[in-house]
mmCIF file of C-alpha atoms in Angstrom:
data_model
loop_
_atom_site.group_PDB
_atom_site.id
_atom_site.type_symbol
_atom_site.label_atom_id
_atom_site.label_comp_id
_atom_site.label_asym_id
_atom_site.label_seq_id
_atom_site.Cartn_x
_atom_site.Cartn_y
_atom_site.Cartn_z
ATOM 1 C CA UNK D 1 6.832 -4.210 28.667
ATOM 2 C CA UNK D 2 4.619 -3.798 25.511
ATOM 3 C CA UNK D 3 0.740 -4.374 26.618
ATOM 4 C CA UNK D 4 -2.158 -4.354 24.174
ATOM 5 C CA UNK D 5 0.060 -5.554 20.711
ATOM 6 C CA UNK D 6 -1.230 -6.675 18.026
ATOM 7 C CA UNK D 7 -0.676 -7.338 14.364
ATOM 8 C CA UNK D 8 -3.187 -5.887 11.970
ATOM 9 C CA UNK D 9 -3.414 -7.930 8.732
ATOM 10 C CA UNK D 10 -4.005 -5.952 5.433
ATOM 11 C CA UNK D 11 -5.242 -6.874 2.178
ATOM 12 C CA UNK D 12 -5.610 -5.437 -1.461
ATOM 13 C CA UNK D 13 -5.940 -5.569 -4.783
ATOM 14 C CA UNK D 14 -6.537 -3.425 -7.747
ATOM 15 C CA UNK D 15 -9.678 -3.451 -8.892
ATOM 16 C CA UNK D 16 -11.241 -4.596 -6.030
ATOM 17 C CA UNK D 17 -12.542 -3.230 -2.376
ATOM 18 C CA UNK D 18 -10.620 -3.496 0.314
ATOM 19 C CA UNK D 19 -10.644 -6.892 1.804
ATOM 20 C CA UNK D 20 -11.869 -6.500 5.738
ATOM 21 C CA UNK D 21 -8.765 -6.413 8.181
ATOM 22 C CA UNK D 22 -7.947 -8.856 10.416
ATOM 23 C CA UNK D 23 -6.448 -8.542 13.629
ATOM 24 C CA UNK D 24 -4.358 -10.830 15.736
ATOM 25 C CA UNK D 25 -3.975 -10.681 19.319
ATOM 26 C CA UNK D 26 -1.106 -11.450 21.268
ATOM 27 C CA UNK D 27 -1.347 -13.543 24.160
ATOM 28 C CA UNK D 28 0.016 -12.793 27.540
ATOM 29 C CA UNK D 29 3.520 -13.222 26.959
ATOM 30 C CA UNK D 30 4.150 -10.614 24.488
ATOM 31 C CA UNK D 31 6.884 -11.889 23.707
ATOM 32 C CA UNK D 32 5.419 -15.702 22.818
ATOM 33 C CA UNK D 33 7.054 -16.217 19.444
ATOM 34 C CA UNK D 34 4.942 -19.008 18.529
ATOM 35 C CA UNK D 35 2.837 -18.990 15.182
ATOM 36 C CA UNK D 36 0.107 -16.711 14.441
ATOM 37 C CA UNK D 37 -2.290 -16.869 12.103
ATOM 38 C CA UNK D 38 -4.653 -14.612 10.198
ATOM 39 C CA UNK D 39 -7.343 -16.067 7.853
ATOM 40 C CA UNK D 40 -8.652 -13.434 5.052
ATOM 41 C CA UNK D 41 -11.661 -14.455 3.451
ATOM 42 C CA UNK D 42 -13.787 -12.387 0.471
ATOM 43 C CA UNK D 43 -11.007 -12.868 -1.997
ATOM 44 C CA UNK D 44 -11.478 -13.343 -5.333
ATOM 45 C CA UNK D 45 -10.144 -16.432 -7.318
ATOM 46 C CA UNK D 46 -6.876 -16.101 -9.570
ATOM 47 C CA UNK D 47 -5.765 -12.427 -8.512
ATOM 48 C CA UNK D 48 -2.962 -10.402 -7.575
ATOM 49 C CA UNK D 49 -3.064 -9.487 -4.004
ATOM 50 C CA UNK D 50 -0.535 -7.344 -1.649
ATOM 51 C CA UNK D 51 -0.753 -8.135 2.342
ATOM 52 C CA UNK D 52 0.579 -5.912 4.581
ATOM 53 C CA UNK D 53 1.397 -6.638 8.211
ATOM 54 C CA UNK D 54 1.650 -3.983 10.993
ATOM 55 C CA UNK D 55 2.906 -4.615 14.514
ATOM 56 C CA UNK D 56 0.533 -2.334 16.705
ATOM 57 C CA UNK D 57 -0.042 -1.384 20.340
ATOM 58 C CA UNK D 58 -3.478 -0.197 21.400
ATOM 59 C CA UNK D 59 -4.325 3.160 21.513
ATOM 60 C CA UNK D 60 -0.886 4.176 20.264
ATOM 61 C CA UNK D 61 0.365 3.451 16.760
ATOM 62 C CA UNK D 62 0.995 0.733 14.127
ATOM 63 C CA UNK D 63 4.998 0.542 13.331
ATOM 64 C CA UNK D 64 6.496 -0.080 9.668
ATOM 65 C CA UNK D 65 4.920 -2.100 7.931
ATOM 66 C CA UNK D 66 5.789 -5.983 6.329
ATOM 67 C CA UNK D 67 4.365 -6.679 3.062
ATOM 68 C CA UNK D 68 4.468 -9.547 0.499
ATOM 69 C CA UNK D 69 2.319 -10.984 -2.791
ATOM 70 C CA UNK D 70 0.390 -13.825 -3.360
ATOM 71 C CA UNK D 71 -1.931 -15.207 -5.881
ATOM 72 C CA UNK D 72 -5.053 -17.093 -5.279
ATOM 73 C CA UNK D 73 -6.199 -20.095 -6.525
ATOM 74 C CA UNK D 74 -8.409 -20.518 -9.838
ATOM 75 C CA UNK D 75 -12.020 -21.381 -9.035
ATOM 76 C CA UNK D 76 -12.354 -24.997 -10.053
ATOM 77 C CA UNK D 77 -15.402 -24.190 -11.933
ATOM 78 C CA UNK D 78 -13.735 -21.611 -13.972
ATOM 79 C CA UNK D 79 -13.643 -21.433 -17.722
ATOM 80 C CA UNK D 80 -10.913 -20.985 -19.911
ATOM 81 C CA UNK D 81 -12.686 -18.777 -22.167
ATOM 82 C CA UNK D 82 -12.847 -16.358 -19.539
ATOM 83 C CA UNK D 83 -9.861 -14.353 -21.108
ATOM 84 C CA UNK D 84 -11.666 -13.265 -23.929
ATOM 85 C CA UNK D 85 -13.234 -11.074 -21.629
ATOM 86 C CA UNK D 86 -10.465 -9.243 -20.825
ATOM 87 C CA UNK D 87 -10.860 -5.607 -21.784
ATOM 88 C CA UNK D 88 -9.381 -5.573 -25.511
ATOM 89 C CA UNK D 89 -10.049 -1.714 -26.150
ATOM 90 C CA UNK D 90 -7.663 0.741 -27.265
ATOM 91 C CA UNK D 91 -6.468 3.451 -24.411
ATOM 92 C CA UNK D 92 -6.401 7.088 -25.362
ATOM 93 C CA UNK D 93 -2.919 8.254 -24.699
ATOM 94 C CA UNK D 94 -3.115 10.907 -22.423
ATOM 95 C CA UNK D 95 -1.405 11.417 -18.433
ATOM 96 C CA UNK D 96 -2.401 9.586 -15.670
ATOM 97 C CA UNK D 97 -5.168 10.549 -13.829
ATOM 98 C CA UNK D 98 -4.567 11.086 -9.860
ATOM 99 C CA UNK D 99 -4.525 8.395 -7.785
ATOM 100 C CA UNK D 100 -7.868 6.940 -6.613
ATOM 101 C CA UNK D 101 -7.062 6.671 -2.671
ATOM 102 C CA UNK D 102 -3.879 7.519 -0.862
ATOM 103 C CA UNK D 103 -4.290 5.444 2.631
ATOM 104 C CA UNK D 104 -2.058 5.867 5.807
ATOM 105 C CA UNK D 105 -1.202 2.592 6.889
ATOM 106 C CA UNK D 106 1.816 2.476 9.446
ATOM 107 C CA UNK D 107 4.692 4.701 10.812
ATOM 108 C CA UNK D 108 6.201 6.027 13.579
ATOM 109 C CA UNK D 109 8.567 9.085 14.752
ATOM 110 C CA UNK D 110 10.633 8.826 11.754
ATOM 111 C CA UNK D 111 9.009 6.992 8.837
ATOM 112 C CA UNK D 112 5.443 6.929 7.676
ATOM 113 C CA UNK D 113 3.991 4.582 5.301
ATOM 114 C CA UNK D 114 0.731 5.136 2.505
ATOM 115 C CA UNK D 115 -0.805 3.075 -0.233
ATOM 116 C CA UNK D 116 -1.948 4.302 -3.305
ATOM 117 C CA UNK D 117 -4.267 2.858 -6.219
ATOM 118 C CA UNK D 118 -4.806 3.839 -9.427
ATOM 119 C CA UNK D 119 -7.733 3.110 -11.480
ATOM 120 C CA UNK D 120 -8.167 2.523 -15.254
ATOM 121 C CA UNK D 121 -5.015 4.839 -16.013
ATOM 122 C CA UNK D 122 -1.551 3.932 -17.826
ATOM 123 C CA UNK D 123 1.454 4.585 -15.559
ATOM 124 C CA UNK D 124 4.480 3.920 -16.056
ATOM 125 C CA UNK D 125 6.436 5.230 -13.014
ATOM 126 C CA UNK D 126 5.075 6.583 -9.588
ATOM 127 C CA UNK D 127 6.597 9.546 -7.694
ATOM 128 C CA UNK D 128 6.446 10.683 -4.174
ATOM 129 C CA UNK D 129 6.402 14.103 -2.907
ATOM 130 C CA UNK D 130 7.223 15.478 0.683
ATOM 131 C CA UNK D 131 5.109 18.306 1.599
ATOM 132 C CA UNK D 132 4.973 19.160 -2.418
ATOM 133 C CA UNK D 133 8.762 20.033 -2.922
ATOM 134 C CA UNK D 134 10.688 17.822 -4.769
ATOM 135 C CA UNK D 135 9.486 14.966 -6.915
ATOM 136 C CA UNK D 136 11.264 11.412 -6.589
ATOM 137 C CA UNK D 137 11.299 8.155 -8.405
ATOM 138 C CA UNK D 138 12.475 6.464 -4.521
ATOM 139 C CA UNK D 139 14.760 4.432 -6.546
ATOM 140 C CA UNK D 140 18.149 6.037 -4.970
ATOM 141 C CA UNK D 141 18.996 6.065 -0.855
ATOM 142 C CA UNK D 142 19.457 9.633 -0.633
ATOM 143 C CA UNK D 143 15.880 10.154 -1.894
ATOM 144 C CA UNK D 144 14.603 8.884 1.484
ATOM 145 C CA UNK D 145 11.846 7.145 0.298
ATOM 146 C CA UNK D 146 10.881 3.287 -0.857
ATOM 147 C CA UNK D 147 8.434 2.256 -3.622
ATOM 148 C CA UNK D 148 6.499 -0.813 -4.259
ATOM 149 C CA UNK D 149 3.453 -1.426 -6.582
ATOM 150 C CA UNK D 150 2.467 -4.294 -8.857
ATOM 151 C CA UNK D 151 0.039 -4.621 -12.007
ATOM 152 C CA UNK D 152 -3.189 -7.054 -12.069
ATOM 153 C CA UNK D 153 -2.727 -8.829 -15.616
ATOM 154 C CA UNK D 154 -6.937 -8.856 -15.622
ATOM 155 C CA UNK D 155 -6.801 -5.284 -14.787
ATOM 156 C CA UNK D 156 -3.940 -3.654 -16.957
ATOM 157 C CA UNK D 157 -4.431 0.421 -15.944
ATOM 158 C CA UNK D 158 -5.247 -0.233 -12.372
ATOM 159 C CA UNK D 159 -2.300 0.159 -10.617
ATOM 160 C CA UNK D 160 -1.602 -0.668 -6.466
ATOM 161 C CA UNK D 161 1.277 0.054 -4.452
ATOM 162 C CA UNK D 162 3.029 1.359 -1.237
ATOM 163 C CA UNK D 163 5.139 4.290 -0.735
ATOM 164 C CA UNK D 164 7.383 4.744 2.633
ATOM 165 C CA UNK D 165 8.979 8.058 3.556
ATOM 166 C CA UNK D 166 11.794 8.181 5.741
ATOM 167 C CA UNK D 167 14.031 10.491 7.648
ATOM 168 C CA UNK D 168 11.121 12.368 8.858
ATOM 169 C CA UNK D 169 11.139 14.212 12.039
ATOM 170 C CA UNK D 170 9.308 13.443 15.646
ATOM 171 C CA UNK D 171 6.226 15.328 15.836
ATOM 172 C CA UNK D 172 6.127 16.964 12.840
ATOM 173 C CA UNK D 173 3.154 17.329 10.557
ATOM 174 C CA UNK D 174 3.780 16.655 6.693
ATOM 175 C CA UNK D 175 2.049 16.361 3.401
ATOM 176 C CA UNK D 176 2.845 13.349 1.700
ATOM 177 C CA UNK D 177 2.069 13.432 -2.289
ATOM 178 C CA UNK D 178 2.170 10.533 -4.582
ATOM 179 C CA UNK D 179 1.555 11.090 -8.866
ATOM 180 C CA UNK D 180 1.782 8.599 -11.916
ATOM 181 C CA UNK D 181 3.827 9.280 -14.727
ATOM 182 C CA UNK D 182 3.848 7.983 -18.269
ATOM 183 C CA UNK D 183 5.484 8.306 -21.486
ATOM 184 C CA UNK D 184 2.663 11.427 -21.832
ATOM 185 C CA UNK D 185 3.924 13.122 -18.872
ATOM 186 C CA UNK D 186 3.639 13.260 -15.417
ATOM 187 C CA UNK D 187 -0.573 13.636 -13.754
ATOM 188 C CA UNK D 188 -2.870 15.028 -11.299
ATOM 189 C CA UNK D 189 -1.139 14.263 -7.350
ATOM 190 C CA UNK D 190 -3.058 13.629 -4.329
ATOM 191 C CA UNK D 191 -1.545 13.920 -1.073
ATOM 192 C CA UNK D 192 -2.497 12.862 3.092
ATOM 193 C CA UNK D 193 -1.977 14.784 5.542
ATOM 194 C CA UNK D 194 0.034 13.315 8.533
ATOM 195 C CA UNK D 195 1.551 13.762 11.685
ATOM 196 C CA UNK D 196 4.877 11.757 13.159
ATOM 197 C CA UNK D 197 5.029 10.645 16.201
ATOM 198 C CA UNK D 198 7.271 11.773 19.155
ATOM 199 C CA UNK D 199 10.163 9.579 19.885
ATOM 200 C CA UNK D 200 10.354 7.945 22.955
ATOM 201 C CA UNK D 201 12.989 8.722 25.551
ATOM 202 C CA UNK D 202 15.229 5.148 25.775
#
């Protein structure tokens, strides 16, 4: 029997600090599958933000994680003319820069999970890197990989996302690299160091 779970609420958004976790205990059946509920405060009115969910067992590990999008309300006091401050000047073509913060956030034996930011930069595509080898788009299965980001229409060249590797083996240590791309070229990486897990006898 699982003791200790919990789910570990995530949020983020470009442009923005992380919003504090939250973390939601299970009760003493483990296995209760009644509705649970996380309340994230310090958000910001009318923006993008990506919330992950981990299952996660004290003193062990967080699993894969579950993420999805949302949008917050507009303040009711806001202004309309607010959009003429959006940032109107013109970008210097050039590559991306490297990404801001590259942030373990889940995995297990197998599979290991990071998310990545990038900060007043143009990208067009991201790529992923295992231990600095071969660079993929994680668009095809064989590329064992998955890739998720989305824009902030306030914030044009910031830039937030989630990377998974897969196929990775128990108890090995890897270097996981992530780089933006653009019609320029391809940037700066940065890469996390991390170490898999050992899989558990059934």
């Amino acid at each position: 029997m699982w003791h200790n779970a919990f789910f570990k609420v995530l949020c983020f958004s470009p442009g923005q600090e992380a919003v504090p976790s939250v973390s939601v205990v299970l009760g003493e059946d483990h296995f209760d599958r009644s509705e649970k509920t996380a309340l994230l405060s310090e958000l910001r009115p009318s923006k993008n933000y990506t919330i992950v969910i981990l299952g996660c067992l004290m003193e062990v590990s967080c699993g894969i994680p579950t993420e999805t999008w949302v949008i917050t309300q507009p303040h009711r006091d806001s202004n309309p003319e607010i959009k003429s401050l959006r940032p109107t000047g013109e970008h210097v073509a050039s590559v991306p820069d490297a990404p801001s913060v590259i942030t373990l956030v889940g995995g297990n034996s197998t599979t290991a999970a990071v998310t990545w930011t990038f900060r007043d930069t143009e990208t067009v595509d991201i790529q992923a890197s295992l231990d600095n080898s071969t660079w993929l788009n994680c668009t095809d299965p064989s590329d064992n990989c998955r890739m998720s980001s989305f824009y902030d229409d306030w914030l044009p060249y910031d830039r937030t996302g989630m990377t998974v590797f897969t196929h990775l083996m128990p108890g090995h240590r890897y270097s996981l690299w992530v780089r933006g791309c653009n019609h320029v070229g391809c940037g700066a990486a940065r890469s996390l160091e991390v170490q898999t897990g050992m899989k558990v006898a059934a």
